[in-house]
mmCIF file of C-alpha atoms in Angstrom:
data_model
loop_
_atom_site.group_PDB
_atom_site.id
_atom_site.type_symbol
_atom_site.label_atom_id
_atom_site.label_comp_id
_atom_site.label_asym_id
_atom_site.label_seq_id
_atom_site.Cartn_x
_atom_site.Cartn_y
_atom_site.Cartn_z
ATOM 1 C CA MET C 1 0.004 -0.027 -0.008
ATOM 2 C CA ASP C 2 1.313 3.449 -0.908
ATOM 3 C CA SER C 3 2.240 5.654 2.076
ATOM 4 C CA PHE C 4 0.259 8.902 2.286
ATOM 5 C CA ASP C 5 -0.350 11.392 5.074
ATOM 6 C CA ASN C 6 -3.511 10.602 6.968
ATOM 7 C CA TYR C 7 -6.183 13.312 6.641
ATOM 8 C CA PRO C 8 -7.693 15.222 8.446
ATOM 9 C CA PHE C 9 -4.409 16.384 10.060
ATOM 10 C CA MET C 10 -4.125 16.837 13.803
ATOM 11 C CA SER C 11 -4.352 20.552 14.686
ATOM 12 C CA GLY C 12 -1.645 22.462 16.435
ATOM 13 C CA PRO C 13 -1.886 24.356 19.819
ATOM 14 C CA ARG C 14 -5.100 26.316 20.231
ATOM 15 C CA GLY C 15 -6.564 24.681 17.216
ATOM 16 C CA VAL C 16 -4.287 26.305 14.629
ATOM 17 C CA PRO C 17 -3.951 24.348 11.352
ATOM 18 C CA ALA C 18 -1.332 21.705 11.389
ATOM 19 C CA GLY C 19 2.176 22.497 10.118
ATOM 20 C CA THR C 20 1.635 19.735 7.634
ATOM 21 C CA TYR C 21 -0.205 22.144 5.348
ATOM 22 C CA ASP C 22 2.880 24.369 5.168
ATOM 23 C CA THR C 23 5.205 21.474 4.599
ATOM 24 C CA ARG C 24 3.020 20.074 1.839
ATOM 25 C CA ARG C 25 2.568 23.519 0.272
ATOM 26 C CA ASP C 26 6.350 23.842 -0.013
ATOM 27 C CA ARG C 27 7.111 20.285 -1.132
ATOM 28 C CA GLU C 28 3.984 18.918 -2.774
ATOM 29 C CA PRO C 29 1.206 21.544 -3.040
ATOM 30 C CA LEU C 30 -1.109 19.048 -4.787
ATOM 31 C CA GLY C 31 -0.583 15.519 -3.405
ATOM 32 C CA LYS C 32 -2.600 12.506 -2.256
ATOM 33 C CA VAL C 33 -3.760 11.889 1.327
ATOM 34 C CA ARG C 34 -5.364 8.855 2.902
ATOM 35 C CA LEU C 35 -8.895 9.477 4.266
ATOM 36 C CA PRO C 36 -10.581 7.889 7.319
ATOM 37 C CA SER C 37 -12.566 5.683 4.906
ATOM 38 C CA GLY C 38 -9.275 4.236 3.568
ATOM 39 C CA ASP C 39 -9.804 5.942 0.188
ATOM 40 C CA THR C 40 -7.335 8.405 -1.212
ATOM 41 C CA ALA C 41 -7.800 11.804 -2.733
ATOM 42 C CA TYR C 42 -5.645 14.772 -3.772
ATOM 43 C CA LEU C 43 -5.469 17.611 -1.273
ATOM 44 C CA THR C 44 -4.880 21.233 -2.331
ATOM 45 C CA THR C 45 -2.826 23.492 -0.085
ATOM 46 C CA THR C 46 -2.658 26.671 -2.126
ATOM 47 C CA TYR C 47 -5.227 29.403 -2.531
ATOM 48 C CA GLU C 48 -5.166 29.292 -6.337
ATOM 49 C CA ASP C 49 -5.629 25.520 -6.511
ATOM 50 C CA ALA C 50 -8.541 25.683 -4.096
ATOM 51 C CA ILE C 51 -10.272 28.450 -6.071
ATOM 52 C CA THR C 52 -9.913 26.360 -9.283
ATOM 53 C CA VAL C 53 -11.335 23.244 -7.753
ATOM 54 C CA LEU C 54 -14.283 25.023 -6.085
ATOM 55 C CA SER C 55 -15.176 26.975 -9.250
ATOM 56 C CA ASP C 56 -14.539 24.533 -12.103
ATOM 57 C CA PRO C 57 -17.733 22.670 -13.247
ATOM 58 C CA ARG C 58 -15.600 19.720 -14.228
ATOM 59 C CA PHE C 59 -15.405 18.757 -10.530
ATOM 60 C CA SER C 60 -18.537 16.910 -9.412
ATOM 61 C CA ARG C 61 -20.125 16.609 -6.002
ATOM 62 C CA GLU C 62 -22.479 13.735 -6.983
ATOM 63 C CA LEU C 63 -20.720 10.796 -5.317
ATOM 64 C CA GLY C 64 -23.570 8.291 -5.111
ATOM 65 C CA TYR C 65 -22.047 5.819 -7.576
ATOM 66 C CA PRO C 66 -20.297 2.633 -6.496
ATOM 67 C CA ASP C 67 -16.618 2.993 -5.445
ATOM 68 C CA ALA C 68 -16.785 6.802 -5.364
ATOM 69 C CA PRO C 69 -14.096 8.139 -2.964
ATOM 70 C CA ARG C 70 -15.564 8.924 0.463
ATOM 71 C CA MET C 71 -14.210 10.865 3.373
ATOM 72 C CA PHE C 72 -15.815 8.530 5.908
ATOM 73 C CA GLY C 73 -16.995 4.924 5.608
ATOM 74 C CA GLY C 74 -20.554 5.572 6.732
ATOM 75 C CA PHE C 75 -23.245 8.186 6.463
ATOM 76 C CA THR C 76 -22.358 11.913 6.387
ATOM 77 C CA VAL C 77 -24.830 14.814 6.179
ATOM 78 C CA ALA C 78 -22.913 16.322 3.259
ATOM 79 C CA GLU C 79 -23.645 13.266 1.144
ATOM 80 C CA ALA C 80 -27.331 12.926 2.098
ATOM 81 C CA PRO C 81 -29.835 12.683 -0.744
ATOM 82 C CA GLY C 82 -31.676 15.941 -1.491
ATOM 83 C CA ILE C 83 -29.091 18.175 0.202
ATOM 84 C CA LEU C 84 -27.423 20.966 -1.764
ATOM 85 C CA THR C 85 -23.860 19.840 -1.049
ATOM 86 C CA SER C 86 -24.419 16.459 -2.810
ATOM 87 C CA MET C 87 -25.822 17.874 -6.045
ATOM 88 C CA ASP C 88 -24.542 19.149 -9.389
ATOM 89 C CA PRO C 89 -26.381 21.274 -11.934
ATOM 90 C CA PRO C 90 -29.113 21.337 -13.079
ATOM 91 C CA GLU C 91 -30.646 19.907 -9.909
ATOM 92 C CA HIS C 92 -28.278 21.920 -7.707
ATOM 93 C CA THR C 93 -29.216 25.129 -9.640
ATOM 94 C CA ARG C 94 -32.896 24.456 -9.235
ATOM 95 C CA LEU C 95 -32.740 23.787 -5.491
ATOM 96 C CA ARG C 96 -30.374 26.702 -4.795
ATOM 97 C CA ARG C 97 -32.647 29.053 -6.703
ATOM 98 C CA LEU C 98 -35.603 27.984 -4.582
ATOM 99 C CA LEU C 99 -33.730 28.477 -1.300
ATOM 100 C CA SER C 100 -31.524 31.472 -1.985
ATOM 101 C CA GLY C 101 -34.197 34.129 -1.735
ATOM 102 C CA VAL C 102 -34.598 33.702 2.024
ATOM 103 C CA PHE C 103 -30.878 34.311 2.530
ATOM 104 C CA MET C 104 -30.558 37.538 0.585
ATOM 105 C CA PRO C 105 -28.790 40.398 2.496
ATOM 106 C CA ARG C 106 -31.921 42.524 2.764
ATOM 107 C CA GLN C 107 -33.885 39.748 4.466
ATOM 108 C CA VAL C 108 -30.947 38.696 6.659
ATOM 109 C CA ASN C 109 -30.310 42.306 7.766
ATOM 110 C CA GLY C 110 -33.949 42.502 8.864
ATOM 111 C CA TRP C 111 -33.088 39.928 11.560
ATOM 112 C CA ARG C 112 -30.376 42.064 13.174
ATOM 113 C CA PRO C 113 -32.615 43.782 15.831
ATOM 114 C CA ARG C 114 -33.994 40.462 17.010
ATOM 115 C CA LEU C 115 -30.526 38.924 17.261
ATOM 116 C CA ARG C 116 -29.276 41.892 19.308
ATOM 117 C CA ALA C 117 -32.205 41.444 21.698
ATOM 118 C CA LEU C 118 -31.606 37.671 22.040
ATOM 119 C CA THR C 119 -27.958 38.248 22.706
ATOM 120 C CA GLY C 120 -28.646 40.893 25.387
ATOM 121 C CA GLU C 121 -31.241 38.694 27.084
ATOM 122 C CA LEU C 122 -28.838 35.756 27.271
ATOM 123 C CA ILE C 123 -26.031 37.917 28.652
ATOM 124 C CA ASP C 124 -28.383 39.244 31.352
ATOM 125 C CA ALA C 125 -29.253 35.740 32.417
ATOM 126 C CA LEU C 126 -25.639 34.508 32.722
ATOM 127 C CA PRO C 127 -23.874 34.349 36.102
ATOM 128 C CA GLU C 128 -20.668 36.317 36.799
ATOM 129 C CA GLU C 129 -18.520 33.336 35.726
ATOM 130 C CA PHE C 130 -19.732 30.977 33.037
ATOM 131 C CA ASP C 131 -18.637 28.586 30.272
ATOM 132 C CA PHE C 132 -18.659 30.714 27.110
ATOM 133 C CA LEU C 133 -19.027 27.637 24.868
ATOM 134 C CA HIS C 134 -21.893 25.738 26.523
ATOM 135 C CA ASP C 135 -23.646 28.677 28.218
ATOM 136 C CA PHE C 136 -23.390 31.137 25.392
ATOM 137 C CA ALA C 137 -21.781 30.172 22.093
ATOM 138 C CA PHE C 138 -23.982 27.129 21.532
ATOM 139 C CA PRO C 139 -27.326 28.074 23.050
ATOM 140 C CA LEU C 140 -27.483 31.501 21.344
ATOM 141 C CA PRO C 141 -27.145 30.209 17.694
ATOM 142 C CA VAL C 142 -29.736 27.505 18.523
ATOM 143 C CA GLN C 143 -32.157 30.214 19.681
ATOM 144 C CA VAL C 144 -31.342 32.284 16.620
ATOM 145 C CA VAL C 145 -31.934 29.354 14.249
ATOM 146 C CA CYS C 146 -35.191 28.454 15.959
ATOM 147 C CA ASP C 147 -36.320 32.092 15.928
ATOM 148 C CA ILE C 148 -35.403 32.740 12.344
ATOM 149 C CA MET C 149 -36.837 29.468 11.047
ATOM 150 C CA GLY C 150 -40.045 30.024 13.075
ATOM 151 C CA VAL C 151 -39.671 26.705 14.913
ATOM 152 C CA PRO C 152 -39.916 27.345 18.702
ATOM 153 C CA GLY C 153 -39.385 24.572 21.150
ATOM 154 C CA ILE C 154 -36.697 22.592 19.379
ATOM 155 C CA ASP C 155 -35.183 19.979 21.671
ATOM 156 C CA ALA C 156 -31.745 21.546 21.816
ATOM 157 C CA ALA C 157 -30.261 18.909 24.126
ATOM 158 C CA ARG C 158 -31.094 16.061 21.674
ATOM 159 C CA VAL C 159 -29.884 18.155 18.695
ATOM 160 C CA ARG C 160 -26.518 18.542 20.521
ATOM 161 C CA VAL C 161 -26.202 14.823 21.074
ATOM 162 C CA TRP C 162 -27.040 14.089 17.454
ATOM 163 C CA SER C 163 -24.680 16.736 16.203
ATOM 164 C CA ASP C 164 -21.779 15.486 18.292
ATOM 165 C CA ALA C 165 -22.322 11.948 17.116
ATOM 166 C CA MET C 166 -22.647 12.874 13.404
ATOM 167 C CA LEU C 167 -19.486 15.005 13.486
ATOM 168 C CA SER C 168 -17.345 12.479 15.385
ATOM 169 C CA THR C 169 -14.326 10.994 13.516
ATOM 170 C CA SER C 170 -13.394 8.561 16.225
ATOM 171 C CA GLY C 171 -14.761 6.814 19.294
ATOM 172 C CA LEU C 172 -18.190 6.010 17.748
ATOM 173 C CA SER C 173 -19.058 3.156 15.439
ATOM 174 C CA GLU C 174 -20.423 3.822 12.002
ATOM 175 C CA GLU C 175 -23.675 2.246 13.198
ATOM 176 C CA ALA C 176 -23.936 4.681 16.071
ATOM 177 C CA LYS C 177 -23.299 7.725 13.805
ATOM 178 C CA LEU C 178 -25.858 6.446 11.269
ATOM 179 C CA ALA C 179 -28.403 5.884 14.041
ATOM 180 C CA ALA C 180 -27.903 9.476 15.264
ATOM 181 C CA ALA C 181 -28.330 10.788 11.719
ATOM 182 C CA MET C 182 -31.527 8.748 11.231
ATOM 183 C CA GLU C 183 -32.985 9.954 14.557
ATOM 184 C CA PHE C 184 -32.167 13.554 13.707
ATOM 185 C CA HIS C 185 -33.641 13.090 10.136
ATOM 186 C CA ALA C 186 -36.832 11.563 11.602
ATOM 187 C CA TYR C 187 -37.114 14.436 14.099
ATOM 188 C CA MET C 188 -36.770 17.049 11.409
ATOM 189 C CA ALA C 189 -39.315 15.278 9.275
ATOM 190 C CA GLU C 190 -41.801 15.601 12.119
ATOM 191 C CA VAL C 191 -41.037 19.315 12.462
ATOM 192 C CA VAL C 192 -41.458 19.837 8.732
ATOM 193 C CA ALA C 193 -44.680 17.904 8.637
ATOM 194 C CA ALA C 194 -46.128 19.979 11.487
ATOM 195 C CA HIS C 195 -45.286 23.132 9.644
ATOM 196 C CA ARG C 196 -46.779 21.893 6.389
ATOM 197 C CA ALA C 197 -50.178 22.047 8.019
ATOM 198 C CA ASP C 198 -49.612 25.430 9.674
ATOM 199 C CA PRO C 199 -46.473 27.054 8.207
ATOM 200 C CA GLY C 200 -46.778 30.369 10.148
ATOM 201 C CA ASP C 201 -43.828 32.803 9.750
ATOM 202 C CA GLY C 202 -40.134 32.198 9.471
ATOM 203 C CA LEU C 203 -37.526 30.653 7.266
ATOM 204 C CA LEU C 204 -39.054 27.130 7.275
ATOM 205 C CA ALA C 205 -42.397 28.645 6.099
ATOM 206 C CA SER C 206 -40.523 30.442 3.341
ATOM 207 C CA MET C 207 -38.866 27.130 2.348
ATOM 208 C CA ILE C 208 -42.243 25.432 2.301
ATOM 209 C CA HIS C 209 -43.669 28.130 0.110
ATOM 210 C CA ALA C 210 -40.539 28.448 -2.067
ATOM 211 C CA ARG C 211 -41.287 27.999 -5.760
ATOM 212 C CA ASP C 212 -39.999 28.843 -9.175
ATOM 213 C CA GLY C 213 -42.899 28.674 -11.553
ATOM 214 C CA GLU C 214 -44.649 25.518 -10.574
ATOM 215 C CA ASP C 215 -41.513 23.962 -9.137
ATOM 216 C CA ARG C 216 -41.375 23.374 -5.362
ATOM 217 C CA LEU C 217 -39.072 21.743 -2.859
ATOM 218 C CA THR C 218 -39.772 18.053 -2.376
ATOM 219 C CA GLU C 219 -40.347 16.688 1.134
ATOM 220 C CA GLN C 220 -36.905 15.063 1.076
ATOM 221 C CA GLU C 221 -35.261 18.287 0.020
ATOM 222 C CA LEU C 222 -37.085 20.208 2.733
ATOM 223 C CA VAL C 223 -36.079 17.778 5.516
ATOM 224 C CA SER C 224 -32.551 17.306 4.391
ATOM 225 C CA ASN C 225 -31.856 21.028 3.992
ATOM 226 C CA ALA C 226 -33.696 22.006 7.235
ATOM 227 C CA LEU C 227 -31.484 19.496 9.077
ATOM 228 C CA GLY C 228 -28.400 20.890 7.381
ATOM 229 C CA LEU C 229 -29.383 24.484 8.412
ATOM 230 C CA PHE C 230 -29.923 23.418 12.047
ATOM 231 C CA LEU C 231 -26.622 21.543 12.131
ATOM 232 C CA ALA C 232 -24.531 24.298 10.464
ATOM 233 C CA GLY C 233 -26.507 27.086 12.097
ATOM 234 C CA HIS C 234 -25.538 26.188 15.645
ATOM 235 C CA GLU C 235 -22.495 23.908 15.438
ATOM 236 C CA THR C 236 -20.374 25.959 13.074
ATOM 237 C CA THR C 237 -21.350 29.355 14.426
ATOM 238 C CA GLY C 238 -20.923 28.240 18.060
ATOM 239 C CA SER C 239 -17.519 26.763 17.350
ATOM 240 C CA VAL C 240 -16.292 29.864 15.533
ATOM 241 C CA LEU C 241 -17.479 31.993 18.473
ATOM 242 C CA ALA C 242 -15.705 29.868 21.049
ATOM 243 C CA ARG C 243 -12.451 29.825 19.083
ATOM 244 C CA SER C 244 -12.653 33.515 18.418
ATOM 245 C CA ILE C 245 -13.165 34.558 22.033
ATOM 246 C CA VAL C 246 -10.029 32.661 23.052
ATOM 247 C CA ARG C 247 -8.055 34.538 20.397
ATOM 248 C CA LEU C 248 -9.584 37.954 21.221
ATOM 249 C CA LEU C 249 -9.047 37.526 25.022
ATOM 250 C CA ASP C 250 -5.475 36.214 24.934
ATOM 251 C CA PRO C 251 -3.986 38.644 24.394
ATOM 252 C CA ARG C 252 -6.944 40.895 24.945
ATOM 253 C CA ASP C 253 -5.801 43.991 23.181
ATOM 254 C CA ALA C 254 -7.997 43.094 20.165
ATOM 255 C CA TYR C 255 -11.042 42.773 22.360
ATOM 256 C CA ASP C 256 -10.351 46.067 24.106
ATOM 257 C CA ARG C 257 -9.863 47.805 20.789
ATOM 258 C CA LEU C 258 -13.265 46.544 19.575
ATOM 259 C CA ALA C 259 -14.884 47.851 22.814
ATOM 260 C CA THR C 260 -13.768 51.364 21.986
ATOM 261 C CA LYS C 261 -14.007 51.115 18.185
ATOM 262 C CA PRO C 262 -17.098 49.093 17.295
ATOM 263 C CA ASP C 263 -16.686 50.061 13.629
ATOM 264 C CA LEU C 264 -13.842 47.566 13.510
ATOM 265 C CA VAL C 265 -16.209 44.658 14.218
ATOM 266 C CA PRO C 266 -17.026 43.743 10.571
ATOM 267 C CA GLY C 267 -13.359 43.643 9.524
ATOM 268 C CA THR C 268 -12.447 41.674 12.621
ATOM 269 C CA VAL C 269 -15.193 39.147 11.862
ATOM 270 C CA GLU C 270 -13.713 38.539 8.372
ATOM 271 C CA GLU C 271 -10.275 37.842 9.867
ATOM 272 C CA LEU C 272 -11.808 35.623 12.520
ATOM 273 C CA LEU C 273 -13.630 33.638 9.801
ATOM 274 C CA ARG C 274 -10.318 33.159 8.052
ATOM 275 C CA LEU C 275 -8.315 32.286 11.147
ATOM 276 C CA GLU C 276 -10.781 30.451 13.308
ATOM 277 C CA GLN C 277 -12.578 28.109 10.979
ATOM 278 C CA PRO C 278 -13.340 25.096 13.201
ATOM 279 C CA GLY C 279 -12.440 22.478 10.558
ATOM 280 C CA ASP C 280 -11.104 21.941 7.090
ATOM 281 C CA SER C 281 -13.474 21.278 4.174
ATOM 282 C CA PRO C 282 -14.544 17.573 4.250
ATOM 283 C CA LEU C 283 -16.128 17.714 0.781
ATOM 284 C CA ILE C 284 -14.590 15.591 -1.966
ATOM 285 C CA ARG C 285 -15.033 16.504 -5.586
ATOM 286 C CA VAL C 286 -14.384 14.054 -8.434
ATOM 287 C CA ALA C 287 -12.940 15.144 -11.750
ATOM 288 C CA THR C 288 -15.271 14.318 -14.705
ATOM 289 C CA GLU C 289 -12.333 14.764 -17.074
ATOM 290 C CA ASP C 290 -8.642 15.473 -16.718
ATOM 291 C CA VAL C 291 -8.251 18.935 -15.111
ATOM 292 C CA GLU C 292 -5.029 20.983 -15.016
ATOM 293 C CA LEU C 293 -4.607 22.884 -11.804
ATOM 294 C CA PRO C 294 -1.912 25.469 -11.128
ATOM 295 C CA SER C 295 0.080 22.840 -9.162
ATOM 296 C CA GLY C 296 -0.683 19.713 -11.200
ATOM 297 C CA THR C 297 -3.194 17.517 -12.934
ATOM 298 C CA VAL C 298 -6.187 15.654 -11.461
ATOM 299 C CA ARG C 299 -7.217 12.813 -13.741
ATOM 300 C CA LYS C 300 -10.741 11.803 -14.640
ATOM 301 C CA GLY C 301 -12.371 9.853 -11.790
ATOM 302 C CA GLU C 302 -9.830 10.991 -9.143
ATOM 303 C CA GLY C 303 -11.034 12.789 -5.992
ATOM 304 C CA VAL C 304 -9.739 16.086 -4.690
ATOM 305 C CA ILE C 305 -10.327 18.123 -1.574
ATOM 306 C CA ALA C 306 -10.028 21.920 -1.824
ATOM 307 C CA SER C 307 -8.484 22.709 1.555
ATOM 308 C CA PHE C 308 -9.865 25.880 3.191
ATOM 309 C CA ALA C 309 -7.180 25.714 5.864
ATOM 310 C CA GLY C 310 -4.449 25.486 3.308
ATOM 311 C CA ALA C 311 -5.876 28.309 1.239
ATOM 312 C CA ASN C 312 -6.685 30.674 4.174
ATOM 313 C CA PHE C 313 -3.095 30.387 5.506
ATOM 314 C CA ASP C 314 -1.332 30.546 2.102
ATOM 315 C CA PRO C 315 1.343 33.224 2.816
ATOM 316 C CA SER C 316 1.559 34.161 -0.867
ATOM 317 C CA VAL C 317 -2.043 35.525 -0.550
ATOM 318 C CA PHE C 318 -2.188 36.310 3.235
ATOM 319 C CA PRO C 319 1.215 37.563 4.381
ATOM 320 C CA ASP C 320 1.975 36.709 8.036
ATOM 321 C CA PRO C 321 -1.122 34.446 7.854
ATOM 322 C CA HIS C 322 -1.452 33.770 11.586
ATOM 323 C CA ALA C 323 -1.773 37.432 12.493
ATOM 324 C CA VAL C 324 -5.043 39.459 12.676
ATOM 325 C CA ASP C 325 -4.676 42.094 9.935
ATOM 326 C CA LEU C 326 -7.751 44.172 9.174
ATOM 327 C CA SER C 327 -6.146 45.668 6.060
ATOM 328 C CA ARG C 328 -6.180 42.455 4.007
ATOM 329 C CA GLU C 329 -7.734 42.701 0.604
ATOM 330 C CA ALA C 330 -7.840 39.021 -0.471
ATOM 331 C CA THR C 331 -11.078 37.199 0.229
ATOM 332 C CA HIS C 332 -10.911 34.203 2.581
ATOM 333 C CA LEU C 333 -12.508 30.890 1.687
ATOM 334 C CA ALA C 334 -14.381 30.221 4.958
ATOM 335 C CA PHE C 335 -17.601 29.997 2.955
ATOM 336 C CA GLY C 336 -16.065 28.396 -0.105
ATOM 337 C CA ARG C 337 -16.376 29.689 -3.626
ATOM 338 C CA GLY C 338 -18.227 28.846 -6.818
ATOM 339 C CA PRO C 339 -21.593 27.129 -7.164
ATOM 340 C CA HIS C 340 -21.382 25.569 -3.684
ATOM 341 C CA TYR C 341 -20.588 28.855 -1.939
ATOM 342 C CA CYS C 342 -22.251 28.561 1.509
ATOM 343 C CA LEU C 343 -25.940 29.388 1.201
ATOM 344 C CA GLY C 344 -26.038 30.720 4.801
ATOM 345 C CA ALA C 345 -22.939 32.948 4.456
ATOM 346 C CA ASN C 346 -24.932 36.159 4.843
ATOM 347 C CA LEU C 347 -26.663 34.815 7.927
ATOM 348 C CA ALA C 348 -23.454 33.537 9.564
ATOM 349 C CA ARG C 349 -21.633 36.784 8.877
ATOM 350 C CA MET C 350 -24.512 38.823 10.304
ATOM 351 C CA GLU C 351 -24.707 36.619 13.374
ATOM 352 C CA LEU C 352 -21.057 36.962 14.202
ATOM 353 C CA GLN C 353 -21.081 40.727 13.603
ATOM 354 C CA GLU C 354 -24.080 41.297 15.875
ATOM 355 C CA ILE C 355 -23.048 38.873 18.655
ATOM 356 C CA LEU C 356 -19.545 40.218 18.835
ATOM 357 C CA GLY C 357 -20.807 43.789 18.733
ATOM 358 C CA VAL C 358 -23.176 43.194 21.627
ATOM 359 C CA LEU C 359 -20.462 41.340 23.626
ATOM 360 C CA VAL C 360 -17.910 44.143 23.451
ATOM 361 C CA ARG C 361 -20.548 46.752 24.335
ATOM 362 C CA ARG C 362 -22.251 44.899 27.182
ATOM 363 C CA LEU C 363 -19.226 43.038 28.559
ATOM 364 C CA PRO C 364 -16.186 45.246 27.991
ATOM 365 C CA GLY C 365 -14.410 43.626 30.873
ATOM 366 C CA LEU C 366 -14.911 40.042 29.758
ATOM 367 C CA GLU C 367 -11.861 37.901 30.380
ATOM 368 C CA LEU C 368 -10.772 34.311 30.497
ATOM 369 C CA ALA C 369 -11.164 32.765 33.939
ATOM 370 C CA ARG C 370 -8.304 30.383 33.214
ATOM 371 C CA PRO C 371 -5.069 30.779 31.274
ATOM 372 C CA ALA C 372 -5.558 30.145 27.549
ATOM 373 C CA GLU C 373 -2.929 27.397 27.733
ATOM 374 C CA GLU C 374 -5.215 25.443 30.042
ATOM 375 C CA VAL C 375 -8.140 25.438 27.665
ATOM 376 C CA GLU C 376 -8.683 21.879 26.366
ATOM 377 C CA TRP C 377 -9.431 21.376 22.648
ATOM 378 C CA THR C 378 -11.462 18.645 20.963
ATOM 379 C CA VAL C 379 -9.914 15.605 19.353
ATOM 380 C CA GLY C 380 -11.752 13.020 17.197
ATOM 381 C CA SER C 381 -14.240 15.419 15.709
ATOM 382 C CA ILE C 382 -14.615 17.253 12.388
ATOM 383 C CA MET C 383 -15.087 20.415 14.468
ATOM 384 C CA VAL C 384 -11.897 21.590 16.182
ATOM 385 C CA ARG C 385 -12.879 23.846 19.049
ATOM 386 C CA PRO C 386 -12.387 24.305 22.791
ATOM 387 C CA VAL C 387 -14.087 21.727 25.003
ATOM 388 C CA ARG C 388 -15.090 24.550 27.369
ATOM 389 C CA VAL C 389 -14.139 28.192 27.777
ATOM 390 C CA PRO C 390 -14.448 29.516 31.342
ATOM 391 C CA VAL C 391 -14.839 33.283 31.378
ATOM 392 C CA ARG C 392 -15.887 36.020 33.846
ATOM 393 C CA LYS C 393 -17.959 39.034 32.999
ATOM 394 C CA ARG C 394 -15.896 41.634 34.804
ATOM 395 C CA GLY C 395 -12.130 41.128 34.810
ATOM 396 C CA ARG C 396 -10.076 42.186 37.765
ATOM 397 C CA TRP C 397 -8.842 45.298 35.925
ATOM 398 C CA HIS C 398 -12.106 46.261 34.323
ATOM 399 C CA SER C 399 -15.354 47.619 35.710
#
């Protein structure tokens, strides 16, 4: 058997991308890696290679055929039937057109006041010392998703259990992960069915009513994409928030600067999205014909992963890539690029802007209650984030 680096790579201290990306970028910018499934695929490590793979229609996301390269051996949400991430045009184009209207900037910006209010209410309810991850970073996005989707009363505890199981890369059997996915899917099917009869207001109602001519979302498409929105809407946003607060509070000069200059929040959010992505892209694309990339050729039928971590830390595009630099002009790839650009990018960006803005205004003295070096980070999960983040509302040197 050929010897390849095992992917995903183990992260460095405080969740920074592994040095393996830099080594491979210098020595073999486009080379094969071995995946948890045992399959192999090419991995890009440069910005330009990633852009090409994400944008070129000769790379397919439809991997339902026998012997297609897979990231994991069992079920993954990204490969579920009826979900955007597993489709190519024209079906992908049809479904995205039906869903995209509810994520346009004008509609997303209309949710800002409600998000500010939810954030303030949660801050008021928190004790002096709390776990930023489990008491704030995860519950708030769940509230936001429920509120925006018009689905009150979601069983957040069960959603967390299902999410953790589905995102695990070790410690759980494939049967256990599949069971969690099936339970989550059945639960979302019940939620969608209830709203079919009485849609009310909110994003799920908009999805139910979505149409283009006489074309509507099928029941499978509704359930799969509602599940995907709940999973991404709380897990990814919560993980980015938790990672970001550790960076902003140690050293805390960046947090203090935001508290006095709130106009810096949008630019800071963009750098945090680049720096604090909680995992690399797990999506494999297969070449439908030979494709020449800047760093080499991917042959027809071969799989390739466009690494966001490799691209976002490419020093030829982002000089001093590990530093927070609000003057950067290049666009990060936290939301991808091309036809599969994240549908919820406007929503995620707005959430992070509003939550961070309220935090620095309401809690200017927020500080870590333990040294950053003592914060434990996850292993064995697609999401790389702190296990918990103890903080206190008013630091010893702030009032």
